[in-house]
Short mmCIF file of C-alpha atoms and ligand atoms in Angstrom, two decimals:
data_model
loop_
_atom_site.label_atom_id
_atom_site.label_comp_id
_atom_site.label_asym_id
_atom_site.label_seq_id
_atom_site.Cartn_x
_atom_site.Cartn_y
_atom_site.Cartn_z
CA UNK A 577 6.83 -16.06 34.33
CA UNK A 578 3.95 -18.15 35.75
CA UNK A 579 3.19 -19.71 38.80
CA UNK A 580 2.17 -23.45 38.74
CA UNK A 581 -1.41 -22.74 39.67
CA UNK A 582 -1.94 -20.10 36.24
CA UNK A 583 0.10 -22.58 34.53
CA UNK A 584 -2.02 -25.61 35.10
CA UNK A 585 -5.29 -23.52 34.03
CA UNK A 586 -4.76 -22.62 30.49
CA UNK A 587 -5.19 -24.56 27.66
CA UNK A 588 -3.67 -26.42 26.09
CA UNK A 589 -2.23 -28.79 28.67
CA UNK A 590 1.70 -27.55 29.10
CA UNK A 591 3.99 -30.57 28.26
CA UNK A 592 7.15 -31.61 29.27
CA UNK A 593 9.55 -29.48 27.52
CA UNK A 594 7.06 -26.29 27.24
CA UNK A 595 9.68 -24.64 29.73
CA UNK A 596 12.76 -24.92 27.29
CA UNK A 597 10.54 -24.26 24.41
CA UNK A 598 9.18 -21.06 25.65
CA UNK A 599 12.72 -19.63 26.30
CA UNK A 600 13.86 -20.60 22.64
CA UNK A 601 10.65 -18.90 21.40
CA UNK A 602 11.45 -15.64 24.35
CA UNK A 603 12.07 -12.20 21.95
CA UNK A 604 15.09 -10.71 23.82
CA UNK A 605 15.51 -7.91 21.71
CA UNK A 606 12.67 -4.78 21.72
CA UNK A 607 12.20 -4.85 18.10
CA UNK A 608 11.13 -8.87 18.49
CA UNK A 609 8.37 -7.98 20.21
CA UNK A 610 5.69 -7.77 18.55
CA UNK A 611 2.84 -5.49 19.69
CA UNK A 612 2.17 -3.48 22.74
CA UNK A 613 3.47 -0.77 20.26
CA UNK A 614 3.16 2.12 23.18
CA UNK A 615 4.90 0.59 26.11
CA UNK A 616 7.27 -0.39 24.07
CA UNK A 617 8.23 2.95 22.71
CA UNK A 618 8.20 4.44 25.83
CA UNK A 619 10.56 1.55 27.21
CA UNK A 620 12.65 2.16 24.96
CA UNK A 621 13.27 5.58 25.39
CA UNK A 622 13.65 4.71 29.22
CA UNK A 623 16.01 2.67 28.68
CA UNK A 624 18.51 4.76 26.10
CA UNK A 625 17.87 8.40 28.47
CA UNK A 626 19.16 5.85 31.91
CA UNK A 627 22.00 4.66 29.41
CA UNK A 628 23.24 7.69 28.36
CA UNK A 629 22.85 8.98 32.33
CA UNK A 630 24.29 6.00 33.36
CA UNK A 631 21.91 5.51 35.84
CA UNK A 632 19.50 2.54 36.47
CA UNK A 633 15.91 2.50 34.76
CA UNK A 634 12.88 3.55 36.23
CA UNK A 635 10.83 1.17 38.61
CA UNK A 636 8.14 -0.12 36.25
CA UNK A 637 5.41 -1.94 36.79
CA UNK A 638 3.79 -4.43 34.17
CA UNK A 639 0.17 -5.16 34.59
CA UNK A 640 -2.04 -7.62 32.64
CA UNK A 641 -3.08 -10.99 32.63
CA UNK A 642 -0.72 -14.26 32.25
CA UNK A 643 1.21 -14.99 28.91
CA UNK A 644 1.46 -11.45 27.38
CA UNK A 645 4.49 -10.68 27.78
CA UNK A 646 5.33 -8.96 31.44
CA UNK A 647 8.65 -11.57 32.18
CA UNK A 648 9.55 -11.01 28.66
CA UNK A 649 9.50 -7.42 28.53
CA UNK A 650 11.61 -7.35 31.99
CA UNK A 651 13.94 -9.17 30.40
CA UNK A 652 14.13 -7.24 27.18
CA UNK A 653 14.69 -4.21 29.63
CA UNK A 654 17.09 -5.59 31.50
CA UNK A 655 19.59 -6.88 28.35
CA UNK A 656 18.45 -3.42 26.28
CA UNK A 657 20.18 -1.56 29.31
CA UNK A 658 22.82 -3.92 29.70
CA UNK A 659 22.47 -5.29 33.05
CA UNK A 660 21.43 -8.29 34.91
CA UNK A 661 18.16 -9.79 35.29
CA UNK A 662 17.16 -11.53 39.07
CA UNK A 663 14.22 -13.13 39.48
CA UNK A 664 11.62 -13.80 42.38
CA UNK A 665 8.48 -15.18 42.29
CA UNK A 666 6.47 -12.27 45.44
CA UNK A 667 5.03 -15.31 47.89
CA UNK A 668 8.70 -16.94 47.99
CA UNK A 669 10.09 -13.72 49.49
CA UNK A 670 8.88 -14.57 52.80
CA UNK A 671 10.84 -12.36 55.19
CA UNK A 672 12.75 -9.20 55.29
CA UNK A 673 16.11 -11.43 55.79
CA UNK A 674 15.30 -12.96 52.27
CA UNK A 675 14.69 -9.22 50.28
CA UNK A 676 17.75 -8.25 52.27
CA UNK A 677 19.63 -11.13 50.16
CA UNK A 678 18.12 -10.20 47.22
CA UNK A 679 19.12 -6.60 47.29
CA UNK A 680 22.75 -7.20 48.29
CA UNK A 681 23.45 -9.11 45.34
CA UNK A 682 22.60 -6.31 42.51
CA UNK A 683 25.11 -5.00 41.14
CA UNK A 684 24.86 -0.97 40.03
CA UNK A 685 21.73 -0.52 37.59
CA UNK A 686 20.41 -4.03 37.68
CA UNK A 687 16.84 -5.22 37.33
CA UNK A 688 15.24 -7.04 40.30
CA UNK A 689 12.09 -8.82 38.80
CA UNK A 690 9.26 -9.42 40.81
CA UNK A 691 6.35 -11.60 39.83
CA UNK A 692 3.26 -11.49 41.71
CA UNK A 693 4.12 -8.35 43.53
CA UNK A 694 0.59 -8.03 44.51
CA UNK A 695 1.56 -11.43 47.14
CA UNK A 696 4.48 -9.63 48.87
CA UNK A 697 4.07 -10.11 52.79
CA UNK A 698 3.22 -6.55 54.35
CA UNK A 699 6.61 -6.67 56.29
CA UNK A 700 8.92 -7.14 53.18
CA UNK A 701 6.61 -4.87 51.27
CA UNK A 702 7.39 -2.02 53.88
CA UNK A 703 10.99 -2.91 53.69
CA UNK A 704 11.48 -2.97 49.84
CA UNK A 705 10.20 1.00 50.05
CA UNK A 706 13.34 2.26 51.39
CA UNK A 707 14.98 -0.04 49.19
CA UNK A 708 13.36 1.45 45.82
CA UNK A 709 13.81 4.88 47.36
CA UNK A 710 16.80 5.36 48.78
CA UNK A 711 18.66 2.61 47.75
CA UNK A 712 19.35 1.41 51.29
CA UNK A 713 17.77 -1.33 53.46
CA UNK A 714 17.72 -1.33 57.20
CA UNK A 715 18.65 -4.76 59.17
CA UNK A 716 18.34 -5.23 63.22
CA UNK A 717 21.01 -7.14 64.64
CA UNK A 718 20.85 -8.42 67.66
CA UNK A 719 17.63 -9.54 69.83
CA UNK A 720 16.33 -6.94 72.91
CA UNK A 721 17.88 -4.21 74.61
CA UNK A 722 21.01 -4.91 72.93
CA UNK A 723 19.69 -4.76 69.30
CA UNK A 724 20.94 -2.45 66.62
CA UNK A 725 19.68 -1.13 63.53
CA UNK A 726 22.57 -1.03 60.78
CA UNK A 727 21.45 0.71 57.64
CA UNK A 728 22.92 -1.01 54.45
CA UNK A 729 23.56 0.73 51.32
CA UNK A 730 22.50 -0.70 47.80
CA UNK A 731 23.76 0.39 44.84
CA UNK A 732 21.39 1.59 42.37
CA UNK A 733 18.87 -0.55 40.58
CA UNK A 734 15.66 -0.98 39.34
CA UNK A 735 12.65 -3.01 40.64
CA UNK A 736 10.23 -4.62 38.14
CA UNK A 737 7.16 -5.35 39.28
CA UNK A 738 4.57 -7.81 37.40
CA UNK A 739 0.78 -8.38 38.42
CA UNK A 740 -2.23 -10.28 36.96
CA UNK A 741 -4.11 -7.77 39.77
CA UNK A 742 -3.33 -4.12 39.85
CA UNK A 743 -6.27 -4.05 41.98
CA UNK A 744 -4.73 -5.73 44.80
CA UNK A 745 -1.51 -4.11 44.51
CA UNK A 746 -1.27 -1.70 47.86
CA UNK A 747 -1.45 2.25 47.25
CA UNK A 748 2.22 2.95 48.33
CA UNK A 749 3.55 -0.18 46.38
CA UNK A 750 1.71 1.02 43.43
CA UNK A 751 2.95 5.14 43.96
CA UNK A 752 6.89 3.71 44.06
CA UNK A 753 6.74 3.12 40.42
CA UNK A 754 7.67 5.63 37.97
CA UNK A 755 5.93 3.83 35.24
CA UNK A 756 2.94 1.61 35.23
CA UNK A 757 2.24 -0.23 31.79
CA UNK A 758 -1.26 -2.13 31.58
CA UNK A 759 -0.54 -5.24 28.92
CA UNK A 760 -3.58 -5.71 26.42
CA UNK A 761 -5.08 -8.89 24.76
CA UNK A 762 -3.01 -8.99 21.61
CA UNK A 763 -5.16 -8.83 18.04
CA UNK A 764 -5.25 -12.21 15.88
CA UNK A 765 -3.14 -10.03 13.07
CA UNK A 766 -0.21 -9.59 16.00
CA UNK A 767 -0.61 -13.22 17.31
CA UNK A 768 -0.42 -13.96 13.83
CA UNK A 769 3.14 -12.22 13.48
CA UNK A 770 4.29 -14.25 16.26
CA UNK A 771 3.10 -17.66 15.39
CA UNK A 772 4.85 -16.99 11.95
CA UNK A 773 8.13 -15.73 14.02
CA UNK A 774 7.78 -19.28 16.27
CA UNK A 775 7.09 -21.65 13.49
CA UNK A 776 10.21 -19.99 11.89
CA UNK A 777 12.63 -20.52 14.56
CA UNK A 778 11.14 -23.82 15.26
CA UNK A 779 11.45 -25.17 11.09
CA UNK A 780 7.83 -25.67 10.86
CA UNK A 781 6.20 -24.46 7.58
CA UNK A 782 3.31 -22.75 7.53
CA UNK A 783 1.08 -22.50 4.55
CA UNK A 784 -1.59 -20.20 4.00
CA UNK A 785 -4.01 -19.00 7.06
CA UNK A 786 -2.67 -21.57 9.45
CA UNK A 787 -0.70 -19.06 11.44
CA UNK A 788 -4.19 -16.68 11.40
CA UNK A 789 -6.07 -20.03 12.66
CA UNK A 790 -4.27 -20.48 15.25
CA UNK A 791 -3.98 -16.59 15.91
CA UNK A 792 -7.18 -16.67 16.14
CA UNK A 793 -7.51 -19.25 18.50
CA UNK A 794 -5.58 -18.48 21.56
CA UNK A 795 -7.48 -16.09 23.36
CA UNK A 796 -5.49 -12.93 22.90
CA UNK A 797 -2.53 -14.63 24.36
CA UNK A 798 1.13 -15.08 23.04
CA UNK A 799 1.64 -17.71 25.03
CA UNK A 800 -1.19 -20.17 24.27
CA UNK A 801 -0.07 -18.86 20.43
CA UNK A 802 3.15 -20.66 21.03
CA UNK A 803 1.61 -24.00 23.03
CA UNK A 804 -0.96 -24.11 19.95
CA UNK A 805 1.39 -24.48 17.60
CA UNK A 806 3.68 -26.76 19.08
CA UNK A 807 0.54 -29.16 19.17
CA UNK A 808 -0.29 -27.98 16.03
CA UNK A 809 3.08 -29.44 14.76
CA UNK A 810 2.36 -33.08 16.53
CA UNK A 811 -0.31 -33.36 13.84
CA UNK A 812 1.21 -31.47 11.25
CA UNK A 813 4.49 -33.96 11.09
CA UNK A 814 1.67 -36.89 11.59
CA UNK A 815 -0.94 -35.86 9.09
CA UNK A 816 0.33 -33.73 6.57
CA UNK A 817 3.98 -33.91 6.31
CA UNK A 818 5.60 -31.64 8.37
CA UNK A 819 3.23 -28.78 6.95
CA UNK A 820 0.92 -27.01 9.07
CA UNK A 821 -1.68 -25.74 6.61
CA UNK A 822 -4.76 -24.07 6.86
CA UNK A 823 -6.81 -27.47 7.08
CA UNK A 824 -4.28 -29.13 9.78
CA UNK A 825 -4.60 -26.45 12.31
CA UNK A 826 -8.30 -26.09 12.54
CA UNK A 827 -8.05 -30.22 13.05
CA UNK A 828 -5.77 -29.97 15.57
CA UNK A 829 -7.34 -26.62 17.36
CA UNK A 830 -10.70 -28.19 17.09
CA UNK A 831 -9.37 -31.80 18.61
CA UNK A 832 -7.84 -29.44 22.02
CA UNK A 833 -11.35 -28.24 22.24
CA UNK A 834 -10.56 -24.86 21.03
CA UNK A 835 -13.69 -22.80 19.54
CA UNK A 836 -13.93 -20.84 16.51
CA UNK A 837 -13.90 -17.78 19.01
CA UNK A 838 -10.71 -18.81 20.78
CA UNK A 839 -12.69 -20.01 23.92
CA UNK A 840 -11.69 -23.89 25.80
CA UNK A 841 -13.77 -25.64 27.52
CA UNK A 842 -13.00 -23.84 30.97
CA UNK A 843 -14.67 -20.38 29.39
CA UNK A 844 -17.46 -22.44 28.37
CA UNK A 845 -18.34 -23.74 31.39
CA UNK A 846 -18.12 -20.47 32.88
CA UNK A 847 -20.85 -19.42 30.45
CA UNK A 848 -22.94 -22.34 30.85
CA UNK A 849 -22.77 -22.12 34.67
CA UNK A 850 -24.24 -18.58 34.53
CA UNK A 851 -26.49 -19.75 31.38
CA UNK A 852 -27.84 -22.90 33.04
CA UNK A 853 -27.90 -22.34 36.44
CA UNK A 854 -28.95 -19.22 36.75
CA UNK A 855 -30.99 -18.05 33.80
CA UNK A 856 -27.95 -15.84 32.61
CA UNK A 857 -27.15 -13.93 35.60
CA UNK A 858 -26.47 -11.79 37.55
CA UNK A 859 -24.44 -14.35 40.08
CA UNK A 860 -21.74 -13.73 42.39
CA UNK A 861 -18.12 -14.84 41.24
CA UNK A 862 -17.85 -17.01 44.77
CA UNK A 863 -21.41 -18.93 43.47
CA UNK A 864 -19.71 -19.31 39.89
CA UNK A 865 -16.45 -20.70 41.82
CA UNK A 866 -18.03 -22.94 43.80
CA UNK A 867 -20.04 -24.20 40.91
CA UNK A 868 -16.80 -24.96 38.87
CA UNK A 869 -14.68 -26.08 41.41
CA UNK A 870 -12.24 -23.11 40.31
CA UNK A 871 -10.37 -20.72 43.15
CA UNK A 872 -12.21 -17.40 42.47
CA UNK A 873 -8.99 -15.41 41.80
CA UNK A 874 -8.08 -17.85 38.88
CA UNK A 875 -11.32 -16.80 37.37
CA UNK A 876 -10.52 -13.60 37.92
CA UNK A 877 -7.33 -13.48 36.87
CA UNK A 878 -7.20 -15.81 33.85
CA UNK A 879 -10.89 -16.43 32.33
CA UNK A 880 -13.01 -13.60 33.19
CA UNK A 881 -10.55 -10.52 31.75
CA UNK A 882 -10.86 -12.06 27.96
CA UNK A 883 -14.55 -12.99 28.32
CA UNK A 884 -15.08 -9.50 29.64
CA UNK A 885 -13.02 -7.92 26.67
CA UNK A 886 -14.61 -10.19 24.09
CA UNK A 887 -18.26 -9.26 25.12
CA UNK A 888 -19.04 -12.84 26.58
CA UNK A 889 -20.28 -11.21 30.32
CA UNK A 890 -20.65 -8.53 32.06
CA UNK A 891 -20.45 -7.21 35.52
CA UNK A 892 -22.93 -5.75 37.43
CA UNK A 893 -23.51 -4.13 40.95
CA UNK A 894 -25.42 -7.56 41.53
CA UNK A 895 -22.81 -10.06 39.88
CA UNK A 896 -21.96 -11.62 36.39
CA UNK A 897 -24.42 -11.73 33.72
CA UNK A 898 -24.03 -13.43 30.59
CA UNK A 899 -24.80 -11.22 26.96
CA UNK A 900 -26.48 -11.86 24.43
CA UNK A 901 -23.25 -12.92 22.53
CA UNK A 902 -22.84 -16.00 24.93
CA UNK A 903 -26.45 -17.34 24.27
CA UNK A 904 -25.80 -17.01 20.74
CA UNK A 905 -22.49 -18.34 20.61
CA UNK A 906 -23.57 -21.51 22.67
CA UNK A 907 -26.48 -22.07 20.39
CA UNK A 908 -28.69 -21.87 24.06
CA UNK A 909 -32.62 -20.13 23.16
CA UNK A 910 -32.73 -17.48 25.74
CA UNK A 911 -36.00 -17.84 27.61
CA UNK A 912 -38.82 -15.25 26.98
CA UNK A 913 -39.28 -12.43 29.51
CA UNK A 914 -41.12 -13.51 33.05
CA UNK A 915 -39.54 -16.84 32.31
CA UNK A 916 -38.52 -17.52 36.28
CA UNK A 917 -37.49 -14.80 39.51
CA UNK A 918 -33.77 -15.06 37.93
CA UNK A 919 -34.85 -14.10 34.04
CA UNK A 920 -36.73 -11.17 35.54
CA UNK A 921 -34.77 -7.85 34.51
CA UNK A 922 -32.63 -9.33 32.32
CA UNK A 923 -34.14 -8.27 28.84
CA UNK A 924 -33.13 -4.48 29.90
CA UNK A 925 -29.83 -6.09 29.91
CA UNK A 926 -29.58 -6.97 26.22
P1 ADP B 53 3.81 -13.15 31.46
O1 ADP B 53 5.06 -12.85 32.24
O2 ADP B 53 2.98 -11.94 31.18
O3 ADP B 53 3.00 -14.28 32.05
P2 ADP B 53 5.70 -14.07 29.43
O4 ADP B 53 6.56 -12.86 29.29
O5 ADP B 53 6.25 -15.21 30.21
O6 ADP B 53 4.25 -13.67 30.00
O7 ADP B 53 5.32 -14.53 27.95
C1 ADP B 53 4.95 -15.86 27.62
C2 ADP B 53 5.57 -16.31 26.32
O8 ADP B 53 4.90 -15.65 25.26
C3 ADP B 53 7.05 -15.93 26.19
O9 ADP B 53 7.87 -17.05 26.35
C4 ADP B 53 7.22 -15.41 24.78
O10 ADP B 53 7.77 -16.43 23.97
C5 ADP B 53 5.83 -15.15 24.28
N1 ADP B 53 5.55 -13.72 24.10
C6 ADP B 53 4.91 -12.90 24.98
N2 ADP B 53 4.76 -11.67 24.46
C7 ADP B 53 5.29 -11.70 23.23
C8 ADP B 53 5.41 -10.73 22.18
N3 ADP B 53 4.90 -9.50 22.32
N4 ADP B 53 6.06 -11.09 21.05
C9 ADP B 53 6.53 -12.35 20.90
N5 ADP B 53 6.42 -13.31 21.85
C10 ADP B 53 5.81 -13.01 22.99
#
């Protein structure tokens, strides 16, 4: 699940409707979700040992930035092991009395989801410890001298964590899960599988690379896959028919301002920023922020991890600096050595 702010940052634009679409689209079953080929094995085996135990799963934690599959996966895990699913975004859980809620309502061996675990409020953090631990959560009733601490029990369950920042994520939160699964950028092949499993279920046909186009296209990402195509399918049922070929897509991909390398506009100015304004780096991320107008943890949450993985930048003691591939890939000459106090030291960089 996303909050608003990651929501509103990727391209394309989300539409009204996206929300219902997405769920459709949702595998719910392990073996309709595609990729990730080692978490998922070992989530399934998770999942049948607590089964046959009867007990809950394992507290897991899903790491990895937005649209690859974290939500999904929790709720995969939660109907593979036949329990509920309940959901909380982290910042909305904004005092102990609201966790305490939370945890009464789980029934034995339920999944608590939380997004953004890495925003929990120190006090509910410290409080959801005992909960994952012993299964019991302490509440003070009553005000001064007269106050008493009553210790609840919960019945079993298991927490699911999900983070676009493992980095953030506290040391003690982090040690209370008995599995941590990082979430890679999917290949164009696997986004391919998945386009071709969305365009099924939504009656679209696909002819010939048009589900590689726009596998191609969306950043690593399963979920800008799935927005692709359904604007894909706008100009599909105008321009073609109702077919999304191979010719259609790259219309419609290059129309959102989609590269041949998957990047939008937002990763290009990135580039350009660094490029432009500063010879191609190093910079500091708040000095690319300010420059784009962007909150600093968006970039680092959303645009730098693929640029980073694709080769685009690099980081460096001294800040971001752009690569080679960047120059190249926005057609910008790279000044000649000793071209300005920025350029200097750079060539060693190449
Ligand atoms: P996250 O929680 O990491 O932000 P989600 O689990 O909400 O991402 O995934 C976004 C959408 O992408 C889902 O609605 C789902 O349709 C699709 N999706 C994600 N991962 C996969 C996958 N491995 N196979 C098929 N579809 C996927």
């Amino acid at each position: 699940m996303m909050s608003d702010r990651e929501n509103a940052q990727l391209e394309p634009e989300p539409q009204p409707g996206d929300d219902v679409y997405e769920i459709s689209l949702r595998p719910s079953r392990f073996e309709e979700f595609v990729g990730q080929d080692r978490i998922k094995d070992n989530l399934r085996v998770f999942v049948e040992a607590a089964r046959r135990r009867g007990d809950p799963v394992d507290h897991v934690l899903f790491c990895g930035p937005p649209g690859l599959g974290k939500t999904t996966l929790a709720m995969i895990l939660s109907e593979e092991r036949g329990v509920m699913l309940h959901s909380a975004s982290a910042p909305a859980i904004e005092h102990k009395g609201q966790l305490a809620a939370l945890l009464t309502k789980l029934e034995p061996n339920d999944v608590l989801f939380i997004d953004e675990i890495h925003r929990l409020p120190a006090v509910v953090e410290e409080n959801l410890y005992t909960a994952v631990e012993d299964f019991r959560i302490d509440i003070v009733q009553g005000d001064g001298p007269y106050a008493q601490t009553l210790s609840l029990p919960l019945h079993p369950f298991t927490l699911v964590g999900a983070t676009t920042r493992t980095g953030l994520l506290t040391n003690p939160m982090r040690s209370r899960f008995g599995y941590v699964a990082r979430l890679d950028y999917y290949p164009p092949e696997e986004l391919a599988t998945i386009v071709t499993r969305s365009a099924k279920l939504l009656g679209l046909p696909l002819e010939g690379d048009a589900a590689m186009e726009v596998a191609r296209r969306s950043r690593g990402t399963p979920r800008i896959a799935n927005r692709m195509l359904r604007r894909a399918r706008d100009f599909a049922e105008v321009l073609s028919d109702g077919v999304l070929d191979h010719e259609t897509a790259k219309e419609a991909l290059d129309r959102l301002d989609v590269d041949g390398s998957g990047l939008d506009e937002m990763d290009r100015k990135y580039l350009r920023v660094i490029i432009e304004f500063y010879e191609g780096g190093p910079v500091g991320i708040e000095t690319i922020a300010a420059a784009l107008s962007e909150p600093r943890d968006t970039l680092e949450d959303v645009y730098e991890p693929y640029l980073l993985q694709q080769g685009f930048i690099a980081r460096t003691p001294r800040g971001r600096v752009v690569t080679k591939k960047a120059w190249t890939h926005l057609k910008i000459a790279k000044p000649k050595k000793g071209g300005g106090p920025a350029g200097e030291g750079q060539e060693s960089l190449f």
